[in-house]
Amino acid sequence: MPLKLNNFDPHDPTKVIPLDPDAPQHAAMMDDLQGNILKGHGRHHTAHIFIKFGKDPTQARKWVKKISETVTTAFNQRKIALARRKALDSGENWKETTFRGFVLSAKGYQALGFKNDQIPSDPKFRKGMKASGQDLNDRPSQEWERPYRDEIHAMIILAHKNEAILKVESRELRDDIENTKGALKEIATEEGRVLPLDKNGNIVEHFGYVDGRSQPLFLQEDIESEKKKEGIDQYDPSTPLSSVLIEDPNGGKESQSYGSYFVFRKLEQNVKGFKDAEARLAEVLKLKDEEAERAGALVVGRFEDGTPITLQKSDGMDVPAFNNFNYHKDRNGSKCPLQGHIRKINPREQSQEERGHRIARRGITYGKRREDMGDRPEDGVGLLFMCFQADIANQFERLQQMANATSGGLDPIIGQKGDKKIPLQQQWPCEWAGENRNTQPFDFQGFVTLKGGEYFFAPSISFLKSLG
Ligand code: HEM
């Protein structure tokens, strides 16, 4: 029986019937699906090895087939995670494992000898990220870092808890690529590393804010755990599979082979510029001392510790990085401005249509900081932004376009104007929930720069194994 991707409850179309990984049909699908799609791999160090295939597709295919033996399936990712938790809970030793993933660009399919009609059909994927530059107000690709100006055919992700082990495995794999004598070559390797966790054990990004909290959930057990933690009655993260999976056109197992489109963007963060602008915004809004924290929270939509600004005027909510909220009691944006990053790209309306725009974010920070994060680099650090989805135009590109939309003000973190001359639109509330809607204009933008990227597809395991 084919998997029901549009898995809304027929009796209550506002609810999703999530995936039960123990059900045989779902387990079989997860055994042919790559990990990291339905749920993040959770390791704190990553290597992203970008590859270009040579002129001989036969050699390249053989190599990909060999690699496919090491790719982590969604089924195994879960099995390992459950065994790890059990071992750690009962005080047993646990040997950490490496996560491996493999994604192909449309040019990569072609270089492996696939014809256009055999390549996954998303038009945005087939054309590649550079072709979307105008639609996204991206910097011209001639200004990207050199390796990204070139054609990229594939990327391998390695991830491990331990940086030293990861480095050895990454070196071995890159040596192996070199030994293929031109059948493929490494064109760049990016290293992701999670920054020191905050006091509540949460992951933060370089501007200092908790990140990765709000995610679409697909597995029954993840939704159950969210229900227990803080409820899902104000914001339901359960999301249909049709937002993240498509049937792999080249899959080897009928009705069981799925894949997902994968967006990669290297986004550099100017930490000094951002922090200085936060301080200037606080001055403009006359927010002093402890209240000054609110300036940054207006920009992000959450305080640094993750407290949503639409719920309270200062940080420190009991449950860190609370996610069961919406903006129904803040329609005019007097608590969280409409342009605040998390509000601009997720108004939390929860209709079937809105859930269809969600992306499974799987990014990781890159670049080194001082141990205490007291430094404020202007370049060399940022986010390796990554996300999975079923439709690039309707999901990643739509979100980036919402961020770029000037009505209500540009998204102050990721909004891009391109070379368009756009008058200042952002208005910032001076008081939290102030009744007179007293606002001040302030231009907050330009601290995130695109350094390069590409659109990929994470194919089914049976497809990878069929190469060669
Ligand atoms: C360097 C660039 C970026 C930074 C610093 C950043 C930062 C953040 C932070 C701090 C959060 C709040 C944590 C959370 O709710 O999980 C967040 C949430 C989010 N971000 Fe970004 N982000 C960046 C790029 C992007 C891009 C390129 C997109 C997509 C086009 C994006 C989409 C989202 C989404 C969908 C959420 C969740 C919103 C919600 O459901 O409430 N972000 N981001």
Short mmCIF file of C-alpha atoms and ligand atoms in Angstrom, two decimals:
data_model
loop_
_atom_site.label_atom_id
_atom_site.label_comp_id
_atom_site.label_asym_id
_atom_site.label_seq_id
_atom_site.Cartn_x
_atom_site.Cartn_y
_atom_site.Cartn_z
CA MET A 1 0.00 0.00 0.00
CA PRO A 2 1.50 3.41 -0.91
CA LEU A 3 2.35 5.68 1.99
CA LYS A 4 -0.24 8.40 2.61
CA LEU A 5 1.81 11.57 2.33
CA ASN A 6 -1.07 13.93 2.85
CA ASN A 7 -1.68 12.39 6.26
CA PHE A 8 -4.28 14.79 7.67
CA ASP A 9 -6.96 13.10 9.76
CA PRO A 10 -10.01 12.63 7.44
CA HIS A 11 -12.34 13.19 10.44
CA ASP A 12 -10.54 16.32 11.63
CA PRO A 13 -8.57 17.99 8.83
CA THR A 14 -6.87 20.34 11.34
CA LYS A 15 -4.95 17.31 12.69
CA VAL A 16 -2.18 15.20 11.24
CA ILE A 17 -1.95 11.44 11.81
CA PRO A 18 1.79 11.16 12.48
CA LEU A 19 4.15 8.41 11.39
CA ASP A 20 4.40 5.42 13.72
CA PRO A 21 7.96 4.15 13.15
CA ASP A 22 7.09 0.75 14.63
CA ALA A 23 4.34 0.07 12.08
CA PRO A 24 5.82 -2.35 9.48
CA GLN A 25 4.87 -0.24 6.45
CA HIS A 26 6.47 2.88 7.97
CA ALA A 27 9.55 0.97 9.15
CA ALA A 28 10.07 -0.36 5.61
CA MET A 29 9.85 3.17 4.21
CA MET A 30 12.32 4.48 6.84
CA ASP A 31 14.72 1.68 5.94
CA ASP A 32 15.02 3.06 2.41
CA LEU A 33 15.00 6.74 3.46
CA GLN A 34 18.08 8.73 4.48
CA GLY A 35 18.37 9.91 8.07
CA ASN A 36 18.29 13.59 9.15
CA ILE A 37 15.12 14.22 7.10
CA LEU A 38 12.35 13.26 9.51
CA LYS A 39 14.48 14.23 12.51
CA GLY A 40 17.90 15.89 12.98
CA HIS A 41 20.91 13.62 13.54
CA GLY A 42 21.77 15.52 16.75
CA ARG A 43 25.60 15.37 16.50
CA HIS A 44 27.57 18.54 17.31
CA HIS A 45 30.37 18.35 14.72
CA THR A 46 29.89 18.01 10.98
CA ALA A 47 31.92 17.92 7.78
CA HIS A 48 30.26 18.78 4.47
CA ILE A 49 32.31 17.54 1.55
CA PHE A 50 31.34 19.05 -1.81
CA ILE A 51 32.15 16.98 -4.88
CA LYS A 52 32.36 17.31 -8.62
CA PHE A 53 32.25 14.16 -10.76
CA GLY A 54 34.76 13.67 -13.59
CA LYS A 55 34.06 12.82 -17.22
CA ASP A 56 33.52 9.09 -16.69
CA PRO A 57 30.09 8.43 -15.15
CA THR A 58 30.81 4.70 -14.72
CA GLN A 59 33.64 5.33 -12.25
CA ALA A 60 31.69 8.00 -10.40
CA ARG A 61 28.64 5.72 -10.11
CA LYS A 62 30.76 2.92 -8.71
CA TRP A 63 32.13 5.23 -6.06
CA VAL A 64 28.67 6.50 -5.09
CA LYS A 65 27.43 2.92 -4.83
CA LYS A 66 30.32 2.12 -2.49
CA ILE A 67 29.51 5.14 -0.33
CA SER A 68 25.83 4.19 -0.23
CA GLU A 69 26.75 1.24 2.01
CA THR A 70 27.73 3.74 4.74
CA VAL A 71 24.77 6.14 4.45
CA THR A 72 22.63 6.21 7.61
CA THR A 73 19.00 5.27 7.06
CA ALA A 74 16.15 6.95 8.93
CA PHE A 75 15.42 3.53 10.45
CA ASN A 76 18.99 3.09 11.75
CA GLN A 77 19.26 6.66 12.96
CA ARG A 78 16.26 6.03 15.23
CA LYS A 79 17.46 2.58 16.29
CA ILE A 80 20.85 3.99 17.29
CA ALA A 81 19.28 6.95 19.11
CA LEU A 82 17.02 4.62 21.14
CA ALA A 83 19.92 2.28 22.02
CA ARG A 84 22.09 5.26 23.00
CA ARG A 85 19.44 6.68 25.31
CA LYS A 86 18.90 3.27 26.93
CA ALA A 87 22.64 2.76 27.46
CA LEU A 88 23.22 6.24 28.89
CA ASP A 89 20.15 5.99 31.16
CA SER A 90 21.37 2.72 32.64
CA GLY A 91 24.96 3.96 33.02
CA GLU A 92 26.40 1.57 30.40
CA ASN A 93 29.26 2.51 28.08
CA TRP A 94 28.23 3.84 24.73
CA LYS A 95 30.42 4.19 21.68
CA GLU A 96 29.30 7.22 19.68
CA THR A 97 28.60 6.64 15.98
CA THR A 98 29.04 8.65 12.80
CA PHE A 99 26.06 9.86 10.84
CA ARG A 100 26.48 9.88 7.04
CA GLY A 101 24.25 11.41 4.38
CA PHE A 102 24.56 11.86 0.61
CA VAL A 103 22.80 14.41 -1.59
CA LEU A 104 22.93 15.07 -5.35
CA SER A 105 22.37 18.25 -7.36
CA ALA A 106 20.56 18.17 -10.73
CA LYS A 107 23.94 18.72 -12.43
CA GLY A 108 25.18 15.76 -10.37
CA TYR A 109 22.43 13.49 -11.76
CA GLN A 110 23.42 14.59 -15.26
CA ALA A 111 27.11 13.94 -14.61
CA LEU A 112 26.15 10.41 -13.49
CA GLY A 113 24.50 9.89 -16.87
CA PHE A 114 20.83 10.54 -16.02
CA LYS A 115 18.60 12.13 -18.64
CA ASN A 116 16.50 15.17 -17.78
CA ASP A 117 13.24 13.23 -17.44
CA GLN A 118 14.86 10.85 -14.92
CA ILE A 119 15.88 13.64 -12.55
CA PRO A 120 13.55 14.56 -9.63
CA SER A 121 11.09 16.96 -11.17
CA ASP A 122 11.01 20.08 -8.95
CA PRO A 123 11.71 22.86 -11.50
CA LYS A 124 13.74 24.88 -8.97
CA PHE A 125 15.90 21.84 -8.21
CA ARG A 126 16.48 21.12 -11.90
CA LYS A 127 17.66 24.69 -12.53
CA GLY A 128 19.82 24.98 -9.41
CA MET A 129 20.14 27.78 -6.83
CA LYS A 130 22.02 30.23 -9.04
CA ALA A 131 19.01 30.43 -11.38
CA SER A 132 16.83 31.63 -8.48
CA GLY A 133 19.11 34.58 -7.67
CA GLN A 134 16.69 37.22 -8.97
CA ASP A 135 13.66 35.65 -7.25
CA LEU A 136 15.46 35.64 -3.90
CA ASN A 137 17.33 38.98 -4.18
CA ASP A 138 20.54 36.97 -3.73
CA ARG A 139 24.00 38.41 -4.22
CA PRO A 140 25.21 37.60 -7.74
CA SER A 141 26.88 34.18 -7.76
CA GLN A 142 30.07 35.72 -9.23
CA GLU A 143 30.55 37.27 -5.77
CA TRP A 144 30.14 33.97 -3.89
CA GLU A 145 33.13 32.14 -2.45
CA ARG A 146 35.07 30.53 -5.27
CA PRO A 147 34.08 26.84 -4.86
CA TYR A 148 30.38 27.73 -4.96
CA ARG A 149 30.74 29.60 -8.27
CA ASP A 150 31.68 26.26 -9.83
CA GLU A 151 29.29 23.38 -10.58
CA ILE A 152 28.64 21.24 -7.50
CA HIS A 153 27.46 17.68 -8.10
CA ALA A 154 27.08 16.14 -4.68
CA MET A 155 27.65 16.64 -0.99
CA ILE A 156 28.46 14.13 1.71
CA ILE A 157 27.61 14.97 5.30
CA LEU A 158 29.56 13.35 8.09
CA ALA A 159 28.54 14.07 11.67
CA HIS A 160 29.91 12.93 15.01
CA LYS A 161 29.82 13.96 18.65
CA ASN A 162 33.61 14.01 18.82
CA GLU A 163 35.50 16.52 16.66
CA ALA A 164 38.79 14.56 16.57
CA ILE A 165 37.09 11.37 15.33
CA LEU A 166 35.15 13.34 12.76
CA LYS A 167 38.33 14.96 11.45
CA VAL A 168 39.99 11.55 10.96
CA GLU A 169 36.96 10.17 9.10
CA SER A 170 36.67 13.27 6.95
CA ARG A 171 40.39 13.05 6.04
CA GLU A 172 40.01 9.36 5.13
CA LEU A 173 37.04 10.04 2.91
CA ARG A 174 38.77 12.95 1.15
CA ASP A 175 41.87 10.80 0.60
CA ASP A 176 39.62 8.16 -0.91
CA ILE A 177 38.17 10.79 -3.27
CA GLU A 178 41.68 11.83 -4.28
CA ASN A 179 42.58 8.20 -4.98
CA THR A 180 39.83 7.95 -7.60
CA LYS A 181 42.28 9.85 -9.85
CA GLY A 182 39.80 12.26 -11.37
CA ALA A 183 36.62 10.11 -11.32
CA LEU A 184 35.54 12.73 -8.79
CA LYS A 185 37.15 15.60 -6.95
CA GLU A 186 36.64 17.45 -3.70
CA ILE A 187 35.85 21.10 -4.40
CA ALA A 188 35.28 22.33 -0.84
CA THR A 189 34.80 21.07 2.69
CA GLU A 190 32.88 23.03 5.32
CA GLU A 191 33.11 22.21 9.00
CA GLY A 192 30.09 22.79 11.22
CA ARG A 193 30.43 23.00 14.98
CA VAL A 194 27.85 23.71 17.65
CA LEU A 195 28.77 26.73 19.82
CA PRO A 196 29.02 26.31 23.62
CA LEU A 197 25.48 25.51 24.84
CA ASP A 198 23.64 28.16 26.89
CA LYS A 199 22.93 27.75 30.62
CA ASN A 200 19.80 25.70 29.90
CA GLY A 201 21.68 23.35 27.59
CA ASN A 202 20.21 24.87 24.42
CA ILE A 203 21.98 25.32 21.09
CA VAL A 204 22.68 28.97 20.16
CA GLU A 205 23.64 30.70 16.92
CA HIS A 206 26.39 33.35 16.56
CA PHE A 207 24.19 36.37 17.40
CA GLY A 208 23.65 34.65 20.76
CA TYR A 209 20.06 33.36 20.42
CA VAL A 210 18.70 29.88 21.06
CA ASP A 211 18.14 28.25 17.67
CA GLY A 212 16.56 25.15 16.21
CA ARG A 213 13.67 25.03 18.69
CA SER A 214 10.66 25.35 16.41
CA GLN A 215 10.64 22.42 14.02
CA PRO A 216 7.97 20.55 12.08
CA LEU A 217 7.48 17.12 13.68
CA PHE A 218 6.65 13.97 11.74
CA LEU A 219 7.01 11.05 14.16
CA GLN A 220 4.31 10.10 16.63
CA GLU A 221 6.81 9.76 19.50
CA ASP A 222 8.16 13.29 18.91
CA ILE A 223 4.68 14.77 18.93
CA GLU A 224 3.77 12.83 22.10
CA SER A 225 6.91 14.11 23.81
CA GLU A 226 6.11 17.71 22.81
CA LYS A 227 2.55 17.27 24.12
CA LYS A 228 3.89 16.13 27.49
CA LYS A 229 6.51 18.86 27.69
CA GLU A 230 4.42 21.93 27.03
CA GLY A 231 1.35 20.99 24.98
CA ILE A 232 0.54 21.64 21.35
CA ASP A 233 -2.83 23.34 21.74
CA GLN A 234 -1.61 26.86 20.84
CA TYR A 235 0.85 25.79 18.14
CA ASP A 236 0.74 22.31 16.66
CA PRO A 237 4.13 21.34 15.16
CA SER A 238 2.82 18.10 13.63
CA THR A 239 3.28 18.42 9.89
CA PRO A 240 2.15 16.26 6.96
CA LEU A 241 4.71 14.04 5.26
CA SER A 242 3.80 15.74 1.99
CA SER A 243 5.83 18.74 3.28
CA VAL A 244 9.04 16.77 3.43
CA LEU A 245 8.89 13.61 1.30
CA ILE A 246 8.45 12.89 -2.36
CA GLU A 247 8.52 9.50 -4.00
CA ASP A 248 12.02 8.90 -5.39
CA PRO A 249 11.50 8.57 -9.18
CA ASN A 250 14.51 6.21 -9.33
CA GLY A 251 13.83 4.31 -6.10
CA GLY A 252 14.24 0.57 -6.14
CA LYS A 253 11.41 -0.39 -3.81
CA GLU A 254 7.88 0.12 -4.97
CA SER A 255 5.86 2.39 -2.67
CA GLN A 256 8.70 2.45 -0.16
CA SER A 257 11.34 4.67 -1.77
CA TYR A 258 11.23 8.33 -0.82
CA GLY A 259 13.57 11.28 -0.82
CA SER A 260 13.59 14.98 0.01
CA TYR A 261 14.86 18.20 -1.56
CA PHE A 262 17.71 19.73 0.40
CA VAL A 263 18.73 23.40 0.44
CA PHE A 264 22.26 24.40 1.49
CA ARG A 265 23.30 28.04 2.00
CA LYS A 266 26.46 29.30 3.63
CA LEU A 267 25.35 32.43 5.50
CA GLU A 268 28.06 34.59 7.05
CA GLN A 269 27.11 36.55 10.17
CA ASN A 270 28.56 39.96 11.08
CA VAL A 271 28.30 39.63 14.86
CA LYS A 272 29.78 43.05 15.68
CA GLY A 273 27.49 44.83 13.21
CA PHE A 274 24.44 43.02 14.61
CA LYS A 275 25.28 43.64 18.27
CA ASP A 276 26.05 47.35 17.63
CA ALA A 277 22.73 47.72 15.80
CA GLU A 278 20.92 46.05 18.72
CA ALA A 279 22.44 48.63 21.08
CA ARG A 280 21.45 51.50 18.76
CA LEU A 281 17.88 50.17 18.47
CA ALA A 282 17.70 49.99 22.29
CA GLU A 283 18.78 53.66 22.44
CA VAL A 284 16.19 54.72 19.86
CA LEU A 285 13.46 52.92 21.83
CA LYS A 286 14.85 54.29 25.13
CA LEU A 287 15.29 50.80 26.54
CA LYS A 288 17.84 50.97 29.34
CA ASP A 289 19.66 48.49 31.56
CA GLU A 290 17.82 45.16 31.73
CA GLU A 291 15.16 46.42 29.32
CA ALA A 292 17.81 46.82 26.60
CA GLU A 293 17.66 43.04 26.00
CA ARG A 294 14.27 43.62 24.46
CA ALA A 295 15.72 45.33 21.37
CA GLY A 296 17.29 42.08 20.15
CA ALA A 297 14.17 40.12 21.12
CA LEU A 298 12.10 42.41 18.86
CA VAL A 299 14.48 41.59 16.02
CA VAL A 300 14.42 37.80 16.50
CA GLY A 301 10.97 37.35 18.07
CA ARG A 302 12.56 35.53 21.02
CA PHE A 303 14.94 36.65 23.78
CA GLU A 304 18.42 35.16 23.75
CA ASP A 305 17.22 32.35 26.06
CA GLY A 306 14.38 31.55 23.65
CA THR A 307 11.53 33.21 25.60
CA PRO A 308 9.00 34.32 22.94
CA ILE A 309 8.58 38.11 23.15
CA THR A 310 4.91 37.84 22.25
CA LEU A 311 4.36 36.08 25.63
CA GLN A 312 6.32 38.30 28.01
CA LYS A 313 8.32 41.52 28.07
CA SER A 314 11.49 40.07 29.56
CA ASP A 315 13.43 36.83 29.27
CA GLY A 316 13.55 33.92 31.73
CA MET A 317 10.39 31.92 31.10
CA ASP A 318 10.35 28.82 33.31
CA VAL A 319 10.35 26.51 30.33
CA PRO A 320 13.27 27.61 28.19
CA ALA A 321 12.53 28.12 24.50
CA PHE A 322 8.78 27.63 24.86
CA ASN A 323 7.11 26.78 21.55
CA ASN A 324 3.40 26.33 22.25
CA PHE A 325 2.35 29.86 21.29
CA ASN A 326 0.79 31.90 18.52
CA TYR A 327 0.19 35.59 17.81
CA HIS A 328 -3.61 35.69 18.27
CA LYS A 329 -3.33 38.08 21.23
CA ASP A 330 -0.79 40.25 19.45
CA ARG A 331 -2.44 40.90 16.10
CA ASN A 332 -1.07 44.42 15.66
CA GLY A 333 2.50 43.51 16.64
CA SER A 334 2.77 45.62 19.79
CA LYS A 335 4.54 42.74 21.56
CA CYS A 336 6.34 40.97 18.71
CA PRO A 337 6.66 43.21 15.64
CA LEU A 338 5.37 41.73 12.40
CA GLN A 339 8.89 41.85 10.92
CA GLY A 340 10.52 39.93 13.84
CA HIS A 341 12.40 37.02 12.19
CA ILE A 342 10.37 34.13 13.58
CA ARG A 343 7.05 35.93 13.03
CA LYS A 344 7.76 37.14 9.53
CA ILE A 345 8.54 33.64 8.26
CA ASN A 346 6.09 31.73 10.44
CA PRO A 347 2.93 33.66 11.36
CA ARG A 348 1.79 30.44 13.14
CA GLU A 349 -1.66 30.34 11.53
CA GLN A 350 -1.68 26.53 11.38
CA SER A 351 -3.97 26.09 8.39
CA GLN A 352 -3.30 23.11 6.11
CA GLU A 353 -1.81 25.55 3.63
CA GLU A 354 0.50 27.15 6.21
CA ARG A 355 1.76 23.75 7.34
CA GLY A 356 2.64 23.06 3.73
CA HIS A 357 5.23 25.89 3.83
CA ARG A 358 7.17 24.50 6.79
CA ILE A 359 10.77 23.40 6.34
CA ALA A 360 12.77 20.89 8.38
CA ARG A 361 15.74 23.07 9.41
CA ARG A 362 18.97 21.13 9.89
CA GLY A 363 21.55 23.98 9.98
CA ILE A 364 24.69 24.19 12.11
CA THR A 365 26.98 27.09 13.03
CA TYR A 366 30.47 27.34 11.51
CA GLY A 367 33.59 29.28 12.48
CA LYS A 368 35.50 29.55 15.74
CA ARG A 369 34.73 31.90 18.63
CA ARG A 370 36.51 32.62 21.86
CA GLU A 371 35.54 30.10 24.55
CA ASP A 372 33.40 32.68 26.42
CA MET A 373 31.89 34.03 23.15
CA GLY A 374 33.02 37.51 24.24
CA ASP A 375 34.55 38.29 20.83
CA ARG A 376 32.49 39.90 18.09
CA PRO A 377 33.76 38.78 14.69
CA GLU A 378 32.66 40.68 11.60
CA ASP A 379 33.30 37.77 9.25
CA GLY A 380 34.49 34.15 9.14
CA VAL A 381 31.57 32.84 11.23
CA GLY A 382 27.97 32.05 10.44
CA LEU A 383 25.36 29.43 9.75
CA LEU A 384 25.53 26.50 7.35
CA PHE A 385 21.81 26.82 6.71
CA MET A 386 20.25 23.55 5.58
CA CYS A 387 16.68 22.43 5.24
CA PHE A 388 14.60 19.58 3.81
CA GLN A 389 11.30 20.01 1.99
CA ALA A 390 9.10 18.54 -0.73
CA ASP A 391 8.76 21.66 -2.89
CA ILE A 392 11.55 24.26 -3.02
CA ALA A 393 9.44 27.08 -4.51
CA ASN A 394 6.60 26.64 -2.04
CA GLN A 395 8.81 26.17 1.01
CA PHE A 396 12.39 27.52 1.24
CA GLU A 397 11.95 30.08 -1.55
CA ARG A 398 8.59 31.17 -0.26
CA LEU A 399 10.03 31.76 3.21
CA GLN A 400 12.99 33.72 1.84
CA GLN A 401 10.57 35.81 -0.25
CA MET A 402 8.37 36.44 2.80
CA ALA A 403 11.53 37.59 4.61
CA ASN A 404 12.36 39.90 1.68
CA ALA A 405 8.82 41.32 1.48
CA THR A 406 8.94 44.97 2.47
CA SER A 407 5.30 45.25 3.55
CA GLY A 408 5.51 45.44 7.32
CA GLY A 409 9.30 45.75 7.06
CA LEU A 410 12.13 43.53 5.87
CA ASP A 411 13.08 40.53 8.06
CA PRO A 412 15.96 42.11 10.06
CA ILE A 413 18.02 38.89 10.07
CA ILE A 414 17.69 37.35 6.62
CA GLY A 415 15.72 39.90 4.57
CA GLN A 416 17.55 40.71 1.31
CA LYS A 417 16.94 43.77 -0.84
CA GLY A 418 19.33 42.85 -3.64
CA ASP A 419 20.17 46.03 -5.53
CA LYS A 420 16.61 47.35 -5.19
CA LYS A 421 16.28 50.78 -3.58
CA ILE A 422 13.68 50.27 -0.90
CA PRO A 423 12.62 52.96 1.56
CA LEU A 424 12.86 52.19 5.27
CA GLN A 425 9.77 50.27 6.38
CA GLN A 426 10.53 48.75 9.78
CA GLN A 427 8.66 50.26 12.75
CA TRP A 428 9.58 49.13 16.26
CA PRO A 429 7.23 49.28 19.30
CA CYS A 430 8.60 51.54 22.08
CA GLU A 431 6.54 49.88 24.82
CA TRP A 432 5.67 46.21 25.18
CA ALA A 433 1.89 45.88 24.54
CA GLY A 434 1.66 49.68 24.63
CA GLU A 435 -1.87 50.87 23.97
CA ASN A 436 -0.98 53.93 21.90
CA ARG A 437 1.03 51.91 19.37
CA ASN A 438 3.95 54.26 19.82
CA THR A 439 6.62 53.10 17.34
CA GLN A 440 9.97 54.35 16.04
CA PRO A 441 11.50 53.72 12.61
CA PHE A 442 14.89 52.02 12.55
CA ASP A 443 16.68 50.28 9.68
CA PHE A 444 17.88 46.90 10.96
CA GLN A 445 19.31 44.73 8.20
CA GLY A 446 22.41 43.60 6.34
CA PHE A 447 24.26 41.45 8.90
CA VAL A 448 23.87 38.11 7.10
CA THR A 449 25.62 37.55 3.76
CA LEU A 450 25.15 34.67 1.34
CA LYS A 451 28.53 33.11 0.50
CA GLY A 452 27.25 30.31 -1.72
CA GLY A 453 24.86 27.38 -1.90
CA GLU A 454 23.03 24.84 -4.02
CA TYR A 455 19.81 22.83 -4.27
CA PHE A 456 20.15 19.07 -3.80
CA PHE A 457 18.03 15.93 -3.49
CA ALA A 458 18.54 13.28 -0.82
CA PRO A 459 17.65 10.11 -2.77
CA SER A 460 16.50 6.78 -1.40
CA ILE A 461 19.10 4.22 -0.32
CA SER A 462 17.87 1.71 -2.92
CA PHE A 463 18.59 4.25 -5.67
CA LEU A 464 22.15 4.84 -4.41
CA LYS A 465 22.73 1.10 -4.22
CA SER A 466 21.43 0.61 -7.75
CA LEU A 467 24.25 2.75 -9.19
CA GLY A 468 27.46 1.08 -10.14
C1 HEM B 1 22.26 33.37 9.74
C2 HEM B 1 21.00 33.26 9.44
C3 HEM B 1 19.92 32.94 10.42
C4 HEM B 1 19.87 33.13 11.77
C5 HEM B 1 20.91 33.79 12.66
C6 HEM B 1 18.60 32.62 12.23
C7 HEM B 1 18.18 32.63 13.55
C8 HEM B 1 17.02 32.05 14.01
C9 HEM B 1 16.63 31.98 15.40
C10 HEM B 1 17.44 32.53 16.56
C11 HEM B 1 15.43 31.36 15.45
C12 HEM B 1 14.61 31.09 16.72
C13 HEM B 1 14.74 29.66 17.19
C14 HEM B 1 13.58 28.78 16.85
O1 HEM B 1 12.43 29.21 16.92
O2 HEM B 1 13.83 27.63 16.50
C15 HEM B 1 15.06 31.03 14.09
C16 HEM B 1 13.89 30.37 13.72
C17 HEM B 1 13.54 30.12 12.43
N1 HEM B 1 14.23 30.44 11.30
FE1 HEM B 1 16.03 31.38 11.21
N2 HEM B 1 17.90 32.13 11.16
C18 HEM B 1 18.66 32.30 10.04
C19 HEM B 1 18.34 31.94 8.74
C20 HEM B 1 17.12 31.43 8.36
C21 HEM B 1 16.74 31.18 6.99
C22 HEM B 1 17.61 31.41 5.74
C23 HEM B 1 15.46 30.68 7.03
C24 HEM B 1 14.56 30.26 5.88
C25 HEM B 1 14.47 30.92 4.74
C26 HEM B 1 15.07 30.62 8.43
C27 HEM B 1 13.88 30.11 8.89
C28 HEM B 1 13.53 29.99 10.21
C29 HEM B 1 12.31 29.35 10.65
C30 HEM B 1 11.23 28.71 9.77
C31 HEM B 1 12.30 29.44 12.05
C32 HEM B 1 11.22 28.92 13.00
C33 HEM B 1 10.17 29.97 13.21
C34 HEM B 1 9.02 29.47 14.04
O3 HEM B 1 8.51 28.39 13.72
O4 HEM B 1 8.60 30.17 14.94
N3 HEM B 1 16.09 31.10 9.20
N4 HEM B 1 16.04 31.47 13.23
#
